[in-house]
Short mmCIF file of C-alpha atoms and ligand atoms in Angstrom, two decimals:
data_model
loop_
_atom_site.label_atom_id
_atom_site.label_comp_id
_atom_site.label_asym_id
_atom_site.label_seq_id
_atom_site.Cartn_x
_atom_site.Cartn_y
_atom_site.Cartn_z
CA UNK A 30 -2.01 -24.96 -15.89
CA UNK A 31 -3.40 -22.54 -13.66
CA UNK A 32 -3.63 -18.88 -14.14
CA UNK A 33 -3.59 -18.16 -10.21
CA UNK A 34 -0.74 -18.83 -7.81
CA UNK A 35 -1.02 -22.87 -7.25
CA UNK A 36 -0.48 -22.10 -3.38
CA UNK A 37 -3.56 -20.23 -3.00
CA UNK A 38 -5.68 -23.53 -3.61
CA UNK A 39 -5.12 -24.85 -0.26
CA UNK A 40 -5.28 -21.40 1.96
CA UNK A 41 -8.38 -21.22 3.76
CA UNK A 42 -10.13 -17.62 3.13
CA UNK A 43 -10.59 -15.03 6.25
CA UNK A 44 -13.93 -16.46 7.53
CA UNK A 45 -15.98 -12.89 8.64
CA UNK A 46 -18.51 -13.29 11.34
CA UNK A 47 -21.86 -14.12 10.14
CA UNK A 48 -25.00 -11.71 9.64
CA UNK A 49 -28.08 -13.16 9.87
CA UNK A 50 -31.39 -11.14 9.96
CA UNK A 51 -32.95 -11.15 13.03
CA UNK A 52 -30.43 -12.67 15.01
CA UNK A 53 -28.06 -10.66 17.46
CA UNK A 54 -24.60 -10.50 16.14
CA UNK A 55 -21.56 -11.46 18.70
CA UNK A 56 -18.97 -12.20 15.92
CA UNK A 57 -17.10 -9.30 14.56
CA UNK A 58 -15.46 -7.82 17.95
CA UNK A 59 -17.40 -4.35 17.24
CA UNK A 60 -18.89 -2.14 19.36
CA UNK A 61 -22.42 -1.77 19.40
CA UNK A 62 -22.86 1.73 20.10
CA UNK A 63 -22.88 3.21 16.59
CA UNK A 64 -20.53 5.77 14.77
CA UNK A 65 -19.20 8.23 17.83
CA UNK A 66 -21.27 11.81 17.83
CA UNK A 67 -19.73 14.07 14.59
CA UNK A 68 -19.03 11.17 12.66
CA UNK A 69 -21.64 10.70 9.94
CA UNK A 70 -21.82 14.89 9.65
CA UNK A 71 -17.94 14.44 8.51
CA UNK A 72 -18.49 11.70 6.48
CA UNK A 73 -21.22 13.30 4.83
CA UNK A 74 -19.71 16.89 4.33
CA UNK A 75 -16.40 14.50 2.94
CA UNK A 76 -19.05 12.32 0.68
CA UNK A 77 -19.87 15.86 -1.15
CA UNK A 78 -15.84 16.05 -2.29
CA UNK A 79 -15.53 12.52 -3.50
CA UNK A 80 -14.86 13.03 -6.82
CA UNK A 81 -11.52 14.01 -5.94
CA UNK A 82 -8.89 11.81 -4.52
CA UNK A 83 -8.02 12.03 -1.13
CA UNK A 84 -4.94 13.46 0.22
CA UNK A 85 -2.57 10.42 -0.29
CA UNK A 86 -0.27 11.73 2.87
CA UNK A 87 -2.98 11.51 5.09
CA UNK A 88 -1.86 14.51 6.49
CA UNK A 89 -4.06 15.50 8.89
CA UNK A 90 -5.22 12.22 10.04
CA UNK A 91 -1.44 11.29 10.86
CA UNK A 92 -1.17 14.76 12.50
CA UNK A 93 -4.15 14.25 14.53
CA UNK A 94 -2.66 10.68 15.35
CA UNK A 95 0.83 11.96 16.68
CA UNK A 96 -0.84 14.35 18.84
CA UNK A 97 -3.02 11.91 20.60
CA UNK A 98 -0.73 9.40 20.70
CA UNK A 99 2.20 11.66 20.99
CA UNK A 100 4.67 10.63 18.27
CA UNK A 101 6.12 12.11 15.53
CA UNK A 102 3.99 12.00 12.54
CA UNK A 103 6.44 10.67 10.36
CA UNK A 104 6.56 7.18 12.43
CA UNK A 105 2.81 7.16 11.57
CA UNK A 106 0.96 5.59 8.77
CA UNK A 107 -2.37 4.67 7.91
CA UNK A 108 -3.76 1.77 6.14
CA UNK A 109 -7.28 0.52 4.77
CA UNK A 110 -7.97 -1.26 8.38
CA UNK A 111 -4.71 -2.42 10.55
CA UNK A 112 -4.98 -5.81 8.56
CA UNK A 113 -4.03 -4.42 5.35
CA UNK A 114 -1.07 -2.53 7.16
CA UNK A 115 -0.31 -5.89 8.52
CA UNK A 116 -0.45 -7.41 5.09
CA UNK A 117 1.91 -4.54 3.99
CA UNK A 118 4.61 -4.83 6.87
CA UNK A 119 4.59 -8.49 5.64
CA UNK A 120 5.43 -7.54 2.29
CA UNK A 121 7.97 -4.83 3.05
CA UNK A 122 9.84 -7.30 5.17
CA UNK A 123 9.47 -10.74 3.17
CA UNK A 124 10.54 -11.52 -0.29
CA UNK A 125 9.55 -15.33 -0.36
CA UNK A 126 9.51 -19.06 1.04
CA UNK A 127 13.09 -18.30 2.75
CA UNK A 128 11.45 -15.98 4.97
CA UNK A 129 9.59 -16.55 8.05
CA UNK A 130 6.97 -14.90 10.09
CA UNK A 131 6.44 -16.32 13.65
CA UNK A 132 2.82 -15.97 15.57
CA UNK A 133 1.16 -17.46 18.35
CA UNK A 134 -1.08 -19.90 17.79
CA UNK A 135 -4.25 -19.52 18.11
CA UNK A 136 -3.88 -15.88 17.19
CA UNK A 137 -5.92 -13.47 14.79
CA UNK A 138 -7.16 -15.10 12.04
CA UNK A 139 -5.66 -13.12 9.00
CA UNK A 140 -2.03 -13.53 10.22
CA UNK A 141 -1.58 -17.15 8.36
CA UNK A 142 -2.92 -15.48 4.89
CA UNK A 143 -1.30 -12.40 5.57
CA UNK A 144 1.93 -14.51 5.57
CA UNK A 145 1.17 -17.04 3.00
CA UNK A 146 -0.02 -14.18 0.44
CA UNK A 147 3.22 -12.48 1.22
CA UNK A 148 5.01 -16.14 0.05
CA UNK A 149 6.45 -16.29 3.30
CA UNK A 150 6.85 -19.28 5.52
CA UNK A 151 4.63 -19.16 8.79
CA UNK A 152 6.34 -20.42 12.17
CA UNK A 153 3.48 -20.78 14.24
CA UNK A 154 4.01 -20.82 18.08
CA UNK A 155 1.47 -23.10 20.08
CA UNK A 156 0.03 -20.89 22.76
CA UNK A 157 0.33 -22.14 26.64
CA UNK A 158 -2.11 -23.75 28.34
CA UNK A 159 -4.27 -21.35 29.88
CA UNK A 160 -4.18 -19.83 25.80
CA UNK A 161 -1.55 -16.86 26.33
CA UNK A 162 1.11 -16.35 24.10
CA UNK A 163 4.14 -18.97 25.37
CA UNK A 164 6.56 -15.93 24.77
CA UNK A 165 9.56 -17.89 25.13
CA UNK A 166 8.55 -20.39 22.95
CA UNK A 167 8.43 -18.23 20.17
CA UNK A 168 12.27 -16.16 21.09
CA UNK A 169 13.19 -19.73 20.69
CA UNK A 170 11.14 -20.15 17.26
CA UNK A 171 13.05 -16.75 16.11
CA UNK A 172 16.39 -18.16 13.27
CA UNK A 173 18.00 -16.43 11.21
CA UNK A 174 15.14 -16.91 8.35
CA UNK A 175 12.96 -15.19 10.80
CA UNK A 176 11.70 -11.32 9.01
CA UNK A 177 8.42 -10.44 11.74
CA UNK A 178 7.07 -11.41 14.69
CA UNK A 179 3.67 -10.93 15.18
CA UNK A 180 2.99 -10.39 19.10
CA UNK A 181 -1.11 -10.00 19.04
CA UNK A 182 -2.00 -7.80 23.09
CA UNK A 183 -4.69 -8.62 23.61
CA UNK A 184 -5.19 -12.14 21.93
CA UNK A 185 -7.63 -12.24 19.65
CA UNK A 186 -9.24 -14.73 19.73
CA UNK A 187 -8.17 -15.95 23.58
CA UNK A 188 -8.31 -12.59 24.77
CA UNK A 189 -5.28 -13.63 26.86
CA UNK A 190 -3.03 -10.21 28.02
CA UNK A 191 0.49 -10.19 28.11
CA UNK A 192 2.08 -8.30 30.94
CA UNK A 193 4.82 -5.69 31.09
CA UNK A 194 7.67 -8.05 32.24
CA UNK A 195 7.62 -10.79 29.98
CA UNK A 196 6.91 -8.59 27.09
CA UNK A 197 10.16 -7.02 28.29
CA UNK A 198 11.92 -9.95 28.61
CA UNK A 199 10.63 -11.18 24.59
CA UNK A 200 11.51 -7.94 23.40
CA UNK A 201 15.30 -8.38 24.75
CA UNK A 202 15.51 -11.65 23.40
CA UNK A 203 14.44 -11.05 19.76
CA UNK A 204 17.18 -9.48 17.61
CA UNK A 205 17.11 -6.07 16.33
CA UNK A 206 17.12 -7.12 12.92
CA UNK A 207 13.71 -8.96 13.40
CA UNK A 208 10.68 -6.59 13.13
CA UNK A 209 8.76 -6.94 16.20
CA UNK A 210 4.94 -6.22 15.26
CA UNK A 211 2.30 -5.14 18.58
CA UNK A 212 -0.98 -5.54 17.28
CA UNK A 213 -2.74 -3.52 20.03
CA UNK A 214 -6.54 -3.90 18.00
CA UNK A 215 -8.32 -4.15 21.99
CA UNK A 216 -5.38 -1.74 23.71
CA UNK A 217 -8.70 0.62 23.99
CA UNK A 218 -10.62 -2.18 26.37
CA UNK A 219 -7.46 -2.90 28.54
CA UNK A 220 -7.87 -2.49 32.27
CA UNK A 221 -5.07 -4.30 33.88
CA UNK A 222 -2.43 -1.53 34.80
CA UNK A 223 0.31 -4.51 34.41
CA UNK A 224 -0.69 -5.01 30.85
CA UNK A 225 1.92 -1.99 28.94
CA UNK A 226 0.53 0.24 26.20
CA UNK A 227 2.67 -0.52 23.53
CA UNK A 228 2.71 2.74 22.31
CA UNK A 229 4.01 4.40 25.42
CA UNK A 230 6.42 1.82 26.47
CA UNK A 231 8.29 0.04 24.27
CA UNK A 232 7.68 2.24 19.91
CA UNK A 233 11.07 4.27 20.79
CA UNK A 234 12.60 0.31 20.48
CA UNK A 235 14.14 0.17 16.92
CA UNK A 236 12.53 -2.84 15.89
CA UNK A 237 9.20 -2.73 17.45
CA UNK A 238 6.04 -1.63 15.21
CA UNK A 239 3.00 -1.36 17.13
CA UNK A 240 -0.28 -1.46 15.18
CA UNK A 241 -4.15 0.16 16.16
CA UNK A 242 -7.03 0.23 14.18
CA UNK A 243 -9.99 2.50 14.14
CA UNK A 244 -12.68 -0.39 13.78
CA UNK A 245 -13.35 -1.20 17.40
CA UNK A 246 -13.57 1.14 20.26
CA UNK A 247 -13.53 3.96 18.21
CA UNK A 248 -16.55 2.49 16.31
CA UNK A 249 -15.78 2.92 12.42
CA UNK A 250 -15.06 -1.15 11.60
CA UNK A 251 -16.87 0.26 7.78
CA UNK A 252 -14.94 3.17 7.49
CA UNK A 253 -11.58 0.76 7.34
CA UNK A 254 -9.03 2.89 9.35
CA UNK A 255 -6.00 1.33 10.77
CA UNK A 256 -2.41 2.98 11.83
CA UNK A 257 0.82 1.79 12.89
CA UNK A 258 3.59 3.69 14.45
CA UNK A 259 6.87 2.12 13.78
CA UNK A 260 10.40 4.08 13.05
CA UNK A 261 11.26 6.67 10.39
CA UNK A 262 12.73 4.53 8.11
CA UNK A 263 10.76 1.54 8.59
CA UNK A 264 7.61 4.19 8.61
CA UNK A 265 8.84 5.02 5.08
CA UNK A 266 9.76 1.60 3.45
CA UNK A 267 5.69 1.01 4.53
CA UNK A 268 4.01 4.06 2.69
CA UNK A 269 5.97 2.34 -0.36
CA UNK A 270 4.42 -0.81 0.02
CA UNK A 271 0.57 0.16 1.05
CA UNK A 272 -1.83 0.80 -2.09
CA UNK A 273 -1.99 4.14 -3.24
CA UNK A 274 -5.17 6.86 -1.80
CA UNK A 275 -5.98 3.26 0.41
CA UNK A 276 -7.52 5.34 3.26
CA UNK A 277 -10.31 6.76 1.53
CA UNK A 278 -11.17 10.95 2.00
CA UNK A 279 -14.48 9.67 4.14
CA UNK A 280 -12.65 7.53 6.17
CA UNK A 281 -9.97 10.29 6.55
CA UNK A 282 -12.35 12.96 7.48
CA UNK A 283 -14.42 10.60 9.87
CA UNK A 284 -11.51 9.27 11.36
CA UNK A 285 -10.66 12.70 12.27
CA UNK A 286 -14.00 13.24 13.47
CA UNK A 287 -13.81 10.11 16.17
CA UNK A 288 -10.30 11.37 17.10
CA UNK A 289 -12.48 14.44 18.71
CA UNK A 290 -14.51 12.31 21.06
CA UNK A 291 -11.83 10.71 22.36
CA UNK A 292 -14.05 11.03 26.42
CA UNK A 293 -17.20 9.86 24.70
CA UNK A 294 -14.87 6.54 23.12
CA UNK A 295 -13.50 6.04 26.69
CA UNK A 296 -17.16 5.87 28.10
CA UNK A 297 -18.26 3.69 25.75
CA UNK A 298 -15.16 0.98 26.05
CA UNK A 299 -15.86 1.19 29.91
CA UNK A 300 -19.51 0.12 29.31
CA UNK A 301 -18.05 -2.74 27.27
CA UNK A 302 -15.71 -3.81 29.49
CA UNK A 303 -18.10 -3.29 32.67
CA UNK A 304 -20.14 -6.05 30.27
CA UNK A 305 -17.57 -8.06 28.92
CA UNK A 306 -16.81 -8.57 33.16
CA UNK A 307 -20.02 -9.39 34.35
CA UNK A 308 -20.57 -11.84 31.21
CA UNK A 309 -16.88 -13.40 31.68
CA UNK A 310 -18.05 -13.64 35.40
CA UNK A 311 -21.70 -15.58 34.35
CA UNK A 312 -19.73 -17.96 31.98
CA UNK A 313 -17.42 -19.13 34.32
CA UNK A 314 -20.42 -20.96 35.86
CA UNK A 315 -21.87 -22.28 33.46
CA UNK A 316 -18.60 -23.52 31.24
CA UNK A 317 -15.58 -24.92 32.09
CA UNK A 318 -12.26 -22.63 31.83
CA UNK A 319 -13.12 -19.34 30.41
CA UNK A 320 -9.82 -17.36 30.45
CA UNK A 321 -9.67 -13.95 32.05
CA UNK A 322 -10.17 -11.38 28.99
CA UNK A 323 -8.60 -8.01 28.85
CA UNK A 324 -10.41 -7.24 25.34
CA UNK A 325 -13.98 -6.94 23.80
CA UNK A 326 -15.05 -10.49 23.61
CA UNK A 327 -14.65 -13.82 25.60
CA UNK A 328 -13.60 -16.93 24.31
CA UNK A 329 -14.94 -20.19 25.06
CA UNK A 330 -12.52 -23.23 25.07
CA UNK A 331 -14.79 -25.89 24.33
CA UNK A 332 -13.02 -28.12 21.86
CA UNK A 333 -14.97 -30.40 20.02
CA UNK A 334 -17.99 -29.07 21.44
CA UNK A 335 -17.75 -25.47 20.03
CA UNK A 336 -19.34 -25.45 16.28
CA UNK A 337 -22.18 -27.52 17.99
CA UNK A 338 -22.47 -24.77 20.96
CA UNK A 339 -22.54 -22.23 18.40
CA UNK A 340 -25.41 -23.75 16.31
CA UNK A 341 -27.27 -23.31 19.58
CA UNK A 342 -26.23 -19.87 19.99
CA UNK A 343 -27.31 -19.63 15.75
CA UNK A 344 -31.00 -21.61 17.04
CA UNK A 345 -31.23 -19.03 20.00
CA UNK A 346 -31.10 -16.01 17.56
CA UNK A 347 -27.06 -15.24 18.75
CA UNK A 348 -24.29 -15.66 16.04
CA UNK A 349 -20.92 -16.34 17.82
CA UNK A 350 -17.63 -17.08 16.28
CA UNK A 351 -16.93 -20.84 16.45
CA UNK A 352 -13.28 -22.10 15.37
CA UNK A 353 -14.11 -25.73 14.80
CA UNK A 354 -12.59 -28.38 17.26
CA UNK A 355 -10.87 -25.14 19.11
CA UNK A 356 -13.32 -22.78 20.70
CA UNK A 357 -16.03 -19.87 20.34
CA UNK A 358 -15.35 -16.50 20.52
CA UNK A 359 -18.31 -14.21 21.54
CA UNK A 360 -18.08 -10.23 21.32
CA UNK A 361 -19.63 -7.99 24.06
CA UNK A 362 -22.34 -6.31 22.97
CA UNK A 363 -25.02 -4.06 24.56
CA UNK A 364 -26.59 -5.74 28.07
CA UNK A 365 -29.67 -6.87 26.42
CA UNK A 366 -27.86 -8.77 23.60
CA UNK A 367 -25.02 -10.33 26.18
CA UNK A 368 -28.38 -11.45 28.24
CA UNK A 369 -29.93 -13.27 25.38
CA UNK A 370 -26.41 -14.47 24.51
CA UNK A 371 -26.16 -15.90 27.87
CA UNK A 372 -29.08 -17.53 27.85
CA UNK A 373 -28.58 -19.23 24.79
CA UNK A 374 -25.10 -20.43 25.80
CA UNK A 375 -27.39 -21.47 28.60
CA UNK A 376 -29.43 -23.68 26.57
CA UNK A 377 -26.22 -24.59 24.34
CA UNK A 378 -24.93 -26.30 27.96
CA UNK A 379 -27.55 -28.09 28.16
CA UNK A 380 -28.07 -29.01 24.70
CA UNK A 381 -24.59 -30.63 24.37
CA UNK A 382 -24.64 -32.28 27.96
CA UNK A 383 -22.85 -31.40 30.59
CA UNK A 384 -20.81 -34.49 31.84
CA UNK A 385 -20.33 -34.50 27.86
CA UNK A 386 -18.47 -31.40 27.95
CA UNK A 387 -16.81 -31.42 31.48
CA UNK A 388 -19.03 -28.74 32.43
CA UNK A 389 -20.44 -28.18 36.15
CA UNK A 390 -23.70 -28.53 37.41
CA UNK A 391 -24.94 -25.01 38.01
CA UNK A 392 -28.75 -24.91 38.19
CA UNK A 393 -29.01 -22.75 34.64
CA UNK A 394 -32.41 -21.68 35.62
CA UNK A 395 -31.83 -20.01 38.77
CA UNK A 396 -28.27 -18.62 37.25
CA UNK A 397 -29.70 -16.18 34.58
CA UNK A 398 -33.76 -16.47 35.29
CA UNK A 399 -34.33 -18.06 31.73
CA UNK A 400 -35.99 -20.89 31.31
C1 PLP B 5 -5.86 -8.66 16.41
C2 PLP B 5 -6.45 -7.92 15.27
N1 PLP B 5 -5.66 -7.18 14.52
C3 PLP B 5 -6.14 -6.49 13.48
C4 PLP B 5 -7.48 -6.57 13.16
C5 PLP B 5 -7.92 -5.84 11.94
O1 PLP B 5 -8.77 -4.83 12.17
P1 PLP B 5 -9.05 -3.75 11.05
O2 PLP B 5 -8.48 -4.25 9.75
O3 PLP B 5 -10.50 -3.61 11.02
O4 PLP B 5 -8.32 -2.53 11.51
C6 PLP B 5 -8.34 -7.34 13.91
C7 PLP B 5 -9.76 -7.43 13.54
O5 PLP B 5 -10.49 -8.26 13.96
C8 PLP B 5 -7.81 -8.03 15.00
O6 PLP B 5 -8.58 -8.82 15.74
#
């Protein structure tokens, strides 16, 4: 007899991306710029009040929210990074195997535990062809069992955008008794205008929830800081559900401190993407079908071939994400690391053959000058 939940045997654990000493890390989907300017002067000046809790309403940080985001406070809570408040939506919307959640598939990584630590039932929607969300498909996959839907703009790990009309079109079809998640987690690295900010277009929708987190552009992925806008009510039923003082009086303060730079953030996402463009662009020579990525990374769909590519990346000094027999996802970091990234992926071509992998013959050397 076993004293843990017999289910939890079989569920794979959230795999982080790898830190290895002296190698260049690609794997997390952070931004490599450090904490934004004020940050680690509020986190300090908060550090000195620690022994107190901190103010479980997150009052100012959800008043700081609204008026950036303008919404009403009370739609806004906060959560220990936006996977825990995804964790918690589960929970406040599931009460066990009769319930479903439905996600694209491939999608974020955390969304089949969320579910399966919820004891829901996961309805996972294969994604289309050229690895976007098959929206349709998964209106269709939505029953009468069916509690949240879990709509990931951008796709992480495809980086795949969805666009304004089909969104549109989804969000007519679902019922308004389903909750309709957004998990925006890249909004902040979006550039095609056809591509909706969730926030703006479609929160006033009674069903729709639309989730950001504090960890990438805005640089505090330690600090833990996630929010979600959603309505009153289902606001509420949430602040039940998360974990008591969960965002921490240092990630409060520096939250509030990043909120404040919100020019400096923009500057630094348009870096990124200005990178994650020109290494999307050098990829698409040297690997066969890179999809056009609207958020901080790039995924490669190389199959079979991608936990060998990656172990080149790994020899190369580069740590990529590799989902085995699926494809590698590789973050956008700072020019320098994205060069020696490309050069390893370089050598990882070669390494693994190119008529092997379908790839084309592009003369690496003369492509990126390495040798
Ligand atoms: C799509 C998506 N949602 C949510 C998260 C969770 O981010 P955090 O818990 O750091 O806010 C991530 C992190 O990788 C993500 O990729």
């Amino acid at each position: 007899m076993s004293l843990t939940r017999p289910d939890l045997a079989s569920l794979p654990a959230y795999i982080p991306g790898r830190t290895v000493p002296g190698a260049v890390k690609l794997a997390s989907n952070e931004v490599p710029y450090g904490p934004l300017p004020g940050v680690v002067e509020a986190i300090a000046e908060a550090a000195a009040g620690s022994h107190r809790y901190p103010d479980m309403g997150v009052v100012a940080l959800r008043e700081a929210l609204a008026e950036a985001y303008r919404v009403d406070p009370a739609r806004v809570v906060t959560g220990c990074g936006s996977v825990a408040l995804a964790e918690s939506l589960a929970r406040t919307t599931c009460l066990g195997p009769q319930d479903e959640i439905v996600y694209a598939w491939r999608s974020f990584e955390a969304y089949p535990i969320i579910t399966a630590t919820a004891g829901a039932a996961s309805v996972r929607v294969p994604n289309r062809p050229d690895h976007g969300h098959d929206l349709p498909a998964m209106a269709a996959a939505v029953s009468d069992r069916t509690r949240l839907v879990l709509v990931c703009n951008p796709n992480n790990p495809t980086g795949t955008a969805l666009r304004r009309p089909e969104l549109d079109a989804f969000l007519d079809a679902v019922p308004e008794t389903v909750l309709v998640v957004i998990d925006e987690a890249y909004r902040e690295f979006v550039t095609d205008p056809a591509v909706p900010d969730a926030l703006q277009t479609y929160a006033d929708r009674p069903n729709v929830v639309v989730l950001r987190t504090l960890s990438k552009a805005w640089g505090l992925a330690g600090l833990r800081v996630g929010f979600l806008v959603a309505q009153p009510a289902v606001a509420e039923a949430v602040r039940k559900v998360v974990t008591p003082f969960s965002t921490s009086a240092v990630a409060q303060s520096a939250a509030l401190a990043a909120l404040r730079q919100g020019d400096e953030m923009a500057r630094r996402a348009a870096l990124v993407v200005a990178e994650r463009d020109r290494v999307a662009e050098a990829l698409r020579h040297l690997l066969p079908g890179v999809p056009p990525t609207q958020a901080n990374f790039v995924w490669l769909p190389l199959g079979a071939q991608a936990a060998p590519f990656a172990a080149v990346c790994e020899q190369n000094r580069v740590i990529v994400r590799a989902f085995a027999g699926d494809g590698v996802r590789v973050t956008i970091g700072t020019p320098e690391e994205n060069d020696l990234f490309l050069a390893a992926s370089a050598f990882g071509r070669d390494a693994l053959g190119r008529d092997a992998a379908g790839l084309d013959h592009v003369p690496v050397n003369n492509t990126f000058g390495v040798g």
